[in-house]
Amino acid sequence: MLSKQMEAALNDQLNKEIYSAYLYMSMSAYSTHIGLKGFANWFMVQYQEEMIHAMKFYDYINDLGRQVKLMAIDAPPIEFESPLNMFEKTLKHEQFVTKRINNLVDLAIKEKDHATNIFLQWFVTEQVEEEANDNDIIAKLKLVGKKGDALLMLDRELAARVFTPTPASQPA
Ligand code: FEO
């Protein structure tokens, strides 16, 4: 049984996942604009992953017989200082999402909503991976510094990232 408060919180997180997708699509567009097609690819894969996250919330709310309520999506930033700045913003955003997921788990525990708690565990694990990926790329970008050839090598590495679709309602 989903409480009204939990239902609203899940709808809100669905909105935030779509904002995440929108943010990374904006970073992809910016990367393309400055000639970093590998970075653009990495962020477009991230966009696709975020849409899967959003759909997990969408399906879960539907599965419990409630109505998904879509809200306005905030506009993302469109300019970034550097590739490093983009990934620092990405990490900061993911830390914000992690906090939100943890708050949802806290609410599920408080309400003894075991089903929602289990549903959210996938996201708890996913957030560890997301932050680890961002930290890894930030470390590489700090090593790259202002070296253009090293940046292009990293761009080639990020070009190799592939989106692996998994059904939204199943664990990835
Ligand atoms: Fe949906 Fe990047 O967390």
Coordinates of N, CA and C and ligand atoms in Angstrom, one line a residue:
M1 N 0.9 -1.2 0.0 CA 0.0 0.0 0.0 C 0.9 1.2 0.0
L2 N 0.7 2.0 -1.0 CA 1.5 3.3 -1.2 C 0.8 4.4 -0.5
S3 N 1.5 5.1 0.4 CA 0.9 6.2 1.1 C 0.9 7.4 0.1
K4 N 0.1 8.4 0.4 CA 0.0 9.6 -0.4 C 1.3 10.3 -0.5
Q5 N 2.0 10.3 0.7 CA 3.3 11.0 0.8 C 4.4 10.3 -0.1
M6 N 4.3 8.9 0.0 CA 5.3 8.2 -0.8 C 5.0 8.3 -2.3
E7 N 3.7 8.3 -2.6 CA 3.3 8.4 -4.0 C 3.8 9.8 -4.6
A8 N 3.6 10.8 -3.8 CA 4.1 12.2 -4.3 C 5.6 12.2 -4.4
A9 N 6.3 11.6 -3.4 CA 7.8 11.6 -3.5 C 8.3 10.8 -4.7
L10 N 7.6 9.7 -5.0 CA 8.1 8.9 -6.2 C 7.8 9.7 -7.5
N11 N 6.7 10.3 -7.6 CA 6.4 11.2 -8.7 C 7.4 12.3 -8.9
D12 N 7.8 12.8 -7.7 CA 8.8 13.9 -7.7 C 10.2 13.4 -8.2
Q13 N 10.5 12.1 -7.8 CA 11.8 11.6 -8.2 C 11.7 11.2 -9.7
L14 N 10.6 10.8 -10.2 CA 10.4 10.6 -11.7 C 10.8 11.9 -12.4
N15 N 10.3 13.0 -11.9 CA 10.6 14.3 -12.5 C 12.1 14.6 -12.5
K16 N 12.8 14.3 -11.3 CA 14.2 14.5 -11.2 C 15.0 13.6 -12.1
E17 N 14.6 12.4 -12.3 CA 15.3 11.5 -13.3 C 15.2 12.1 -14.7
I18 N 14.0 12.6 -15.0 CA 13.9 13.2 -16.4 C 14.8 14.5 -16.5
Y19 N 14.8 15.2 -15.4 CA 15.7 16.4 -15.4 C 17.2 15.9 -15.6
S20 N 17.6 14.8 -14.9 CA 18.9 14.3 -15.1 C 19.2 14.0 -16.6
A21 N 18.2 13.4 -17.2 CA 18.3 13.1 -18.6 C 18.5 14.3 -19.4
Y22 N 17.7 15.3 -19.1 CA 17.8 16.6 -19.8 C 19.1 17.3 -19.6
L23 N 19.7 17.2 -18.4 CA 21.0 17.8 -18.0 C 22.1 17.2 -18.9
Y24 N 22.0 15.8 -19.0 CA 23.1 15.1 -19.7 C 23.0 15.3 -21.2
M25 N 21.7 15.5 -21.7 CA 21.5 15.7 -23.1 C 22.1 17.1 -23.4
S26 N 22.0 18.1 -22.5 CA 22.5 19.4 -22.7 C 24.1 19.3 -22.7
M27 N 24.6 18.5 -21.8 CA 26.1 18.4 -21.8 C 26.6 17.7 -23.1
S28 N 25.7 16.8 -23.6 CA 26.1 16.1 -24.9 C 26.1 17.1 -26.0
A29 N 25.1 18.0 -26.0 CA 25.0 19.0 -27.1 C 26.2 19.9 -27.0
Y30 N 26.5 20.3 -25.8 CA 27.7 21.2 -25.6 C 29.0 20.6 -26.1
S31 N 29.1 19.3 -25.7 CA 30.4 18.6 -26.1 C 30.5 18.5 -27.6
T32 N 29.4 18.2 -28.3 CA 29.4 18.2 -29.7 C 29.8 19.6 -30.3
H33 N 29.2 20.6 -29.7 CA 29.5 22.0 -30.1 C 31.0 22.3 -30.0
I34 N 31.7 21.8 -29.0 CA 33.1 22.2 -28.9 C 34.0 21.1 -29.5
G35 N 33.4 20.1 -30.2 CA 34.2 19.2 -31.0 C 34.7 18.0 -30.2
L36 N 34.0 17.7 -29.1 CA 34.4 16.5 -28.3 C 33.3 15.4 -28.5
K37 N 33.4 14.7 -29.6 CA 32.3 13.7 -29.9 C 32.3 12.5 -29.0
G38 N 33.4 12.2 -28.4 CA 33.4 11.1 -27.5 C 32.7 11.5 -26.2
F39 N 33.0 12.7 -25.7 CA 32.3 13.2 -24.5 C 30.8 13.2 -24.8
A40 N 30.4 13.7 -26.0 CA 29.0 13.8 -26.4 C 28.4 12.4 -26.4
N41 N 29.1 11.4 -26.8 CA 28.6 10.1 -26.8 C 28.3 9.6 -25.4
W42 N 29.3 9.9 -24.5 CA 29.2 9.4 -23.1 C 28.0 10.1 -22.5
F43 N 27.8 11.3 -22.7 CA 26.6 12.0 -22.1 C 25.3 11.6 -22.7
M44 N 25.3 11.2 -24.0 CA 24.1 10.7 -24.6 C 23.7 9.4 -24.1
V45 N 24.7 8.5 -23.8 CA 24.4 7.2 -23.2 C 23.9 7.5 -21.7
Q46 N 24.4 8.5 -21.1 CA 24.0 8.8 -19.7 C 22.5 9.3 -19.8
Y47 N 22.2 10.1 -20.8 CA 20.8 10.5 -21.0 C 19.9 9.3 -21.1
Q48 N 20.3 8.3 -21.9 CA 19.5 7.1 -22.1 C 19.3 6.4 -20.8
E49 N 20.4 6.3 -20.1 CA 20.3 5.6 -18.8 C 19.3 6.3 -17.8
E50 N 19.3 7.6 -17.8 CA 18.4 8.4 -16.9 C 17.0 8.2 -17.3
M51 N 16.7 8.1 -18.6 CA 15.3 7.8 -19.1 C 14.8 6.5 -18.6
I52 N 15.8 5.5 -18.6 CA 15.4 4.2 -18.0 C 15.1 4.3 -16.5
H53 N 15.9 5.1 -15.8 CA 15.6 5.3 -14.4 C 14.2 5.9 -14.2
A54 N 13.9 6.9 -15.1 CA 12.6 7.6 -15.0 C 11.5 6.6 -15.2
M55 N 11.7 5.7 -16.2 CA 10.7 4.7 -16.6 C 10.5 3.7 -15.5
K56 N 11.5 3.4 -14.7 CA 11.4 2.5 -13.6 C 10.4 3.1 -12.6
F57 N 10.5 4.4 -12.3 CA 9.5 5.0 -11.4 C 8.2 5.0 -12.0
Y58 N 8.1 5.3 -13.3 CA 6.8 5.4 -14.0 C 6.1 4.0 -13.9
D59 N 6.8 3.0 -14.2 CA 6.2 1.6 -14.2 C 5.8 1.3 -12.7
Y60 N 6.6 1.6 -11.8 CA 6.3 1.2 -10.4 C 5.1 1.9 -9.9
I61 N 4.9 3.2 -10.2 CA 3.7 4.0 -9.8 C 2.5 3.3 -10.4
N62 N 2.6 3.1 -11.7 CA 1.5 2.4 -12.5 C 1.2 1.1 -11.9
D63 N 2.2 0.3 -11.6 CA 2.0 -1.1 -11.1 C 1.2 -1.1 -9.8
L64 N 1.3 0.0 -9.1 CA 0.6 0.0 -7.8 C -0.7 0.7 -7.9
G65 N -1.1 0.9 -9.2 CA -2.5 1.4 -9.5 C -2.7 2.9 -9.2
R66 N -1.6 3.6 -9.2 CA -1.7 5.0 -9.0 C -1.4 5.7 -10.3
Q67 N -1.8 7.0 -10.3 CA -1.6 7.8 -11.6 C -0.2 8.5 -11.6
V68 N 0.5 8.3 -12.7 CA 1.8 9.1 -12.8 C 1.4 10.5 -13.1
K69 N 2.0 11.4 -12.4 CA 1.7 12.9 -12.6 C 3.0 13.6 -13.0
L70 N 3.0 13.9 -14.3 CA 4.2 14.6 -14.9 C 4.2 16.1 -14.5
M71 N 5.3 16.6 -14.3 CA 5.5 18.0 -13.9 C 6.4 18.7 -14.9
A72 N 6.5 20.0 -14.8 CA 7.4 20.8 -15.6 C 8.9 20.4 -15.3
I73 N 9.7 20.3 -16.3 CA 11.1 20.0 -16.2 C 11.9 21.3 -16.2
D74 N 12.8 21.5 -15.2 CA 13.6 22.7 -15.2 C 14.5 22.7 -16.4
A75 N 14.9 23.9 -16.8 CA 15.8 24.0 -17.9 C 17.2 23.8 -17.4
P76 N 18.0 22.9 -18.1 CA 19.4 22.7 -17.6 C 20.3 23.8 -18.1
P77 N 21.6 23.9 -17.4 CA 22.5 24.8 -18.0 C 22.9 24.5 -19.4
I78 N 23.3 25.4 -20.2 CA 23.7 25.2 -21.6 C 25.2 25.5 -21.9
E79 N 25.8 26.2 -21.0 CA 27.3 26.5 -21.1 C 28.1 25.9 -20.0
F80 N 29.3 25.5 -20.3 CA 30.1 24.9 -19.2 C 31.5 25.4 -19.4
E81 N 32.3 25.6 -18.3 CA 33.6 26.2 -18.4 C 34.6 25.3 -19.1
S82 N 34.5 24.0 -18.9 CA 35.5 23.0 -19.5 C 34.9 21.6 -19.3
P83 N 35.6 20.6 -20.0 CA 35.1 19.2 -19.7 C 35.2 18.9 -18.3
L84 N 36.2 19.3 -17.6 CA 36.3 19.0 -16.1 C 35.1 19.6 -15.4
N85 N 34.8 20.9 -15.7 CA 33.6 21.5 -15.1 C 32.3 20.7 -15.3
M86 N 32.2 20.2 -16.5 CA 31.0 19.4 -16.8 C 30.9 18.2 -15.9
F87 N 32.1 17.5 -15.7 CA 32.0 16.3 -14.9 C 31.9 16.6 -13.4
E88 N 32.5 17.8 -13.0 CA 32.3 18.2 -11.6 C 30.8 18.5 -11.3
K89 N 30.2 19.1 -12.3 CA 28.7 19.4 -12.2 C 27.9 18.0 -12.2
T90 N 28.4 17.1 -13.0 CA 27.7 15.8 -13.1 C 27.8 15.1 -11.7
L91 N 29.0 15.1 -11.1 CA 29.2 14.4 -9.8 C 28.3 15.1 -8.8
K92 N 28.3 16.4 -8.8 CA 27.5 17.2 -7.8 C 26.0 16.8 -7.9
H93 N 25.6 16.7 -9.2 CA 24.2 16.4 -9.4 C 23.9 15.0 -8.9
E94 N 24.8 14.0 -9.2 CA 24.6 12.7 -8.8 C 24.6 12.5 -7.2
Q95 N 25.4 13.3 -6.6 CA 25.4 13.3 -5.1 C 24.1 13.8 -4.6
F96 N 23.5 14.8 -5.3 CA 22.2 15.3 -4.9 C 21.1 14.2 -5.1
V97 N 21.2 13.4 -6.2 CA 20.3 12.3 -6.5 C 20.5 11.3 -5.4
T98 N 21.7 11.0 -5.1 CA 21.9 9.9 -4.0 C 21.2 10.3 -2.7
K99 N 21.4 11.6 -2.4 CA 20.7 12.1 -1.2 C 19.2 11.9 -1.2
R100 N 18.7 12.2 -2.4 CA 17.2 12.0 -2.6 C 16.8 10.6 -2.5
I101 N 17.5 9.7 -3.1 CA 17.2 8.2 -3.1 C 17.3 7.8 -1.6
N102 N 18.3 8.2 -0.9 CA 18.4 7.8 0.5 C 17.2 8.3 1.3
N103 N 16.8 9.6 1.0 CA 15.6 10.1 1.7 C 14.4 9.3 1.4
L104 N 14.3 8.8 0.2 CA 13.1 7.9 -0.2 C 13.2 6.6 0.6
V105 N 14.4 6.0 0.7 CA 14.5 4.8 1.5 C 14.1 5.1 2.9
D106 N 14.6 6.2 3.5 CA 14.3 6.5 4.9 C 12.7 6.6 5.1
L107 N 12.1 7.2 4.1 CA 10.6 7.3 4.2 C 9.9 5.9 4.1
A108 N 10.5 5.1 3.2 CA 9.9 3.7 3.0 C 10.1 2.9 4.3
I109 N 11.2 3.1 4.9 CA 11.5 2.3 6.2 C 10.5 2.9 7.3
K110 N 10.4 4.2 7.4 CA 9.5 4.8 8.4 C 8.1 4.3 8.2
E111 N 7.7 4.2 6.9 CA 6.3 3.8 6.7 C 6.1 2.3 6.6
K112 N 7.2 1.5 6.9 CA 7.2 0.1 6.8 C 6.7 -0.4 5.4
D113 N 7.1 0.4 4.4 CA 6.7 0.1 3.0 C 7.8 -0.8 2.4
H114 N 7.7 -2.1 2.7 CA 8.8 -3.0 2.3 C 8.9 -3.1 0.7
A115 N 7.8 -3.1 0.0 CA 7.9 -3.2 -1.5 C 8.7 -2.0 -2.0
T116 N 8.4 -0.8 -1.6 CA 9.0 0.3 -2.1 C 10.5 0.4 -1.7
N117 N 10.8 -0.1 -0.5 CA 12.2 -0.2 0.0 C 12.9 -1.1 -0.9
I118 N 12.4 -2.3 -1.3 CA 13.1 -3.2 -2.2 C 13.2 -2.6 -3.6
F119 N 12.2 -2.0 -4.1 CA 12.3 -1.3 -5.4 C 13.4 -0.3 -5.4
L120 N 13.6 0.5 -4.3 CA 14.6 1.5 -4.3 C 16.0 1.0 -4.1
Q121 N 16.2 -0.2 -3.7 CA 17.5 -0.8 -3.5 C 18.3 -0.8 -4.8
W122 N 17.7 -1.0 -5.9 CA 18.4 -1.0 -7.2 C 19.0 0.4 -7.4
F123 N 18.3 1.5 -7.0 CA 18.8 2.8 -7.2 C 20.0 3.1 -6.2
V124 N 19.9 2.5 -5.0 CA 21.0 2.7 -4.0 C 22.3 2.2 -4.7
T125 N 22.2 1.0 -5.2 CA 23.4 0.4 -5.8 C 23.9 1.2 -7.1
E126 N 22.9 1.6 -7.9 CA 23.2 2.4 -9.1 C 23.9 3.7 -8.8
Q127 N 23.5 4.3 -7.7 CA 24.1 5.6 -7.4 C 25.6 5.4 -7.0
V128 N 25.9 4.3 -6.4 CA 27.4 4.1 -6.1 C 28.2 4.0 -7.4
E129 N 27.6 3.3 -8.3 CA 28.3 3.1 -9.6 C 28.4 4.5 -10.4
E130 N 27.3 5.2 -10.3 CA 27.3 6.5 -11.0 C 28.4 7.5 -10.5
E131 N 28.4 7.6 -9.1 CA 29.4 8.5 -8.5 C 30.8 8.0 -8.8
A132 N 31.0 6.6 -8.8 CA 32.4 6.1 -9.1 C 32.8 6.4 -10.5
N133 N 31.9 6.3 -11.4 CA 32.2 6.6 -12.8 C 32.6 8.1 -13.0
D134 N 31.9 8.9 -12.3 CA 32.2 10.4 -12.4 C 33.6 10.7 -11.7
N135 N 33.8 10.1 -10.6 CA 35.1 10.3 -9.9 C 36.3 9.8 -10.7
D136 N 36.0 8.7 -11.4 CA 37.1 8.1 -12.3 C 37.4 9.1 -13.4
I137 N 36.4 9.6 -14.1 CA 36.7 10.6 -15.2 C 37.2 11.9 -14.7
I138 N 36.8 12.4 -13.6 CA 37.3 13.6 -13.0 C 38.8 13.4 -12.7
A139 N 39.2 12.3 -12.2 CA 40.6 12.0 -11.9 C 41.4 12.1 -13.2
K140 N 40.9 11.5 -14.3 CA 41.6 11.4 -15.5 C 41.7 12.9 -16.1
L141 N 40.6 13.6 -16.0 CA 40.6 15.0 -16.5 C 41.6 15.9 -15.8
K142 N 41.8 15.6 -14.5 CA 42.8 16.4 -13.7 C 44.2 16.0 -14.2
L143 N 44.4 14.8 -14.6 CA 45.7 14.4 -15.1 C 46.0 15.0 -16.5
V144 N 44.9 15.1 -17.3 CA 45.0 15.6 -18.7 C 45.4 17.1 -18.6
G145 N 44.8 17.8 -17.6 CA 45.1 19.3 -17.5 C 44.8 20.0 -18.8
K146 N 45.8 20.7 -19.3 CA 45.6 21.5 -20.5 C 46.2 20.9 -21.7
K147 N 46.6 19.6 -21.6 CA 47.2 18.9 -22.7 C 46.2 18.4 -23.7
G148 N 46.1 19.1 -24.9 CA 45.1 18.8 -25.9 C 45.2 17.4 -26.4
D149 N 46.4 16.8 -26.6 CA 46.5 15.5 -27.2 C 45.9 14.4 -26.2
A150 N 46.2 14.7 -24.9 CA 45.6 13.8 -23.8 C 44.1 13.9 -23.8
L151 N 43.6 15.1 -24.0 CA 42.1 15.3 -24.0 C 41.5 14.5 -25.1
L152 N 42.2 14.5 -26.3 CA 41.6 13.8 -27.4 C 41.7 12.3 -27.2
M153 N 42.7 11.8 -26.5 CA 42.8 10.4 -26.2 C 41.6 10.0 -25.3
L154 N 41.3 10.8 -24.3 CA 40.2 10.6 -23.4 C 38.9 10.6 -24.2
D155 N 38.8 11.6 -25.1 CA 37.6 11.7 -25.9 C 37.4 10.4 -26.7
R156 N 38.5 9.8 -27.2 CA 38.3 8.5 -27.9 C 37.9 7.4 -27.0
E157 N 38.4 7.4 -25.7 CA 37.9 6.4 -24.7 C 36.4 6.5 -24.5
L158 N 36.0 7.8 -24.3 CA 34.6 8.0 -24.0 C 33.6 7.7 -25.1
A159 N 34.2 7.7 -26.3 CA 33.4 7.4 -27.6 C 33.0 5.9 -27.6
A160 N 33.8 5.1 -26.8 CA 33.5 3.6 -26.8 C 32.3 3.2 -25.9
R161 N 31.8 4.2 -25.1 CA 30.7 3.8 -24.2 C 29.5 3.5 -25.0
V162 N 28.8 2.3 -24.6 CA 27.7 1.9 -25.4 C 26.5 1.8 -24.4
F163 N 25.4 2.2 -24.9 CA 24.1 2.0 -24.1 C 23.6 0.6 -24.2
T164 N 23.4 0.0 -23.1 CA 22.9 -1.4 -23.1 C 21.5 -1.4 -22.6
P165 N 20.5 -1.4 -23.5 CA 19.1 -1.3 -23.0 C 18.7 -2.5 -22.1
T166 N 18.1 -2.2 -21.0 CA 17.5 -3.2 -20.2 C 16.0 -2.8 -20.0
P167 N 15.1 -3.7 -20.0 CA 13.7 -3.3 -19.7 C 13.6 -2.5 -18.5
A168 N 12.8 -1.4 -18.5 CA 12.8 -0.5 -17.4 C 12.4 -1.2 -16.1
S169 N 11.5 -2.2 -16.2 CA 11.0 -2.8 -15.0 C 11.9 -3.9 -14.5
Q170 N 13.0 -4.1 -15.1 CA 13.9 -5.2 -14.6 C 15.2 -4.6 -14.1
P171 N 15.9 -5.3 -13.2 CA 17.2 -4.8 -12.7 C 18.1 -4.7 -13.9
A172 N 19.0 -3.7 -13.9 CA 20.0 -3.6 -15.0 C 21.2 -4.5 -14.7
Ligands
FEO1 FE1 19.3 8.4 -12.2 FE2 22.1 9.4 -12.5 O1 20.8 8.8 -11.4

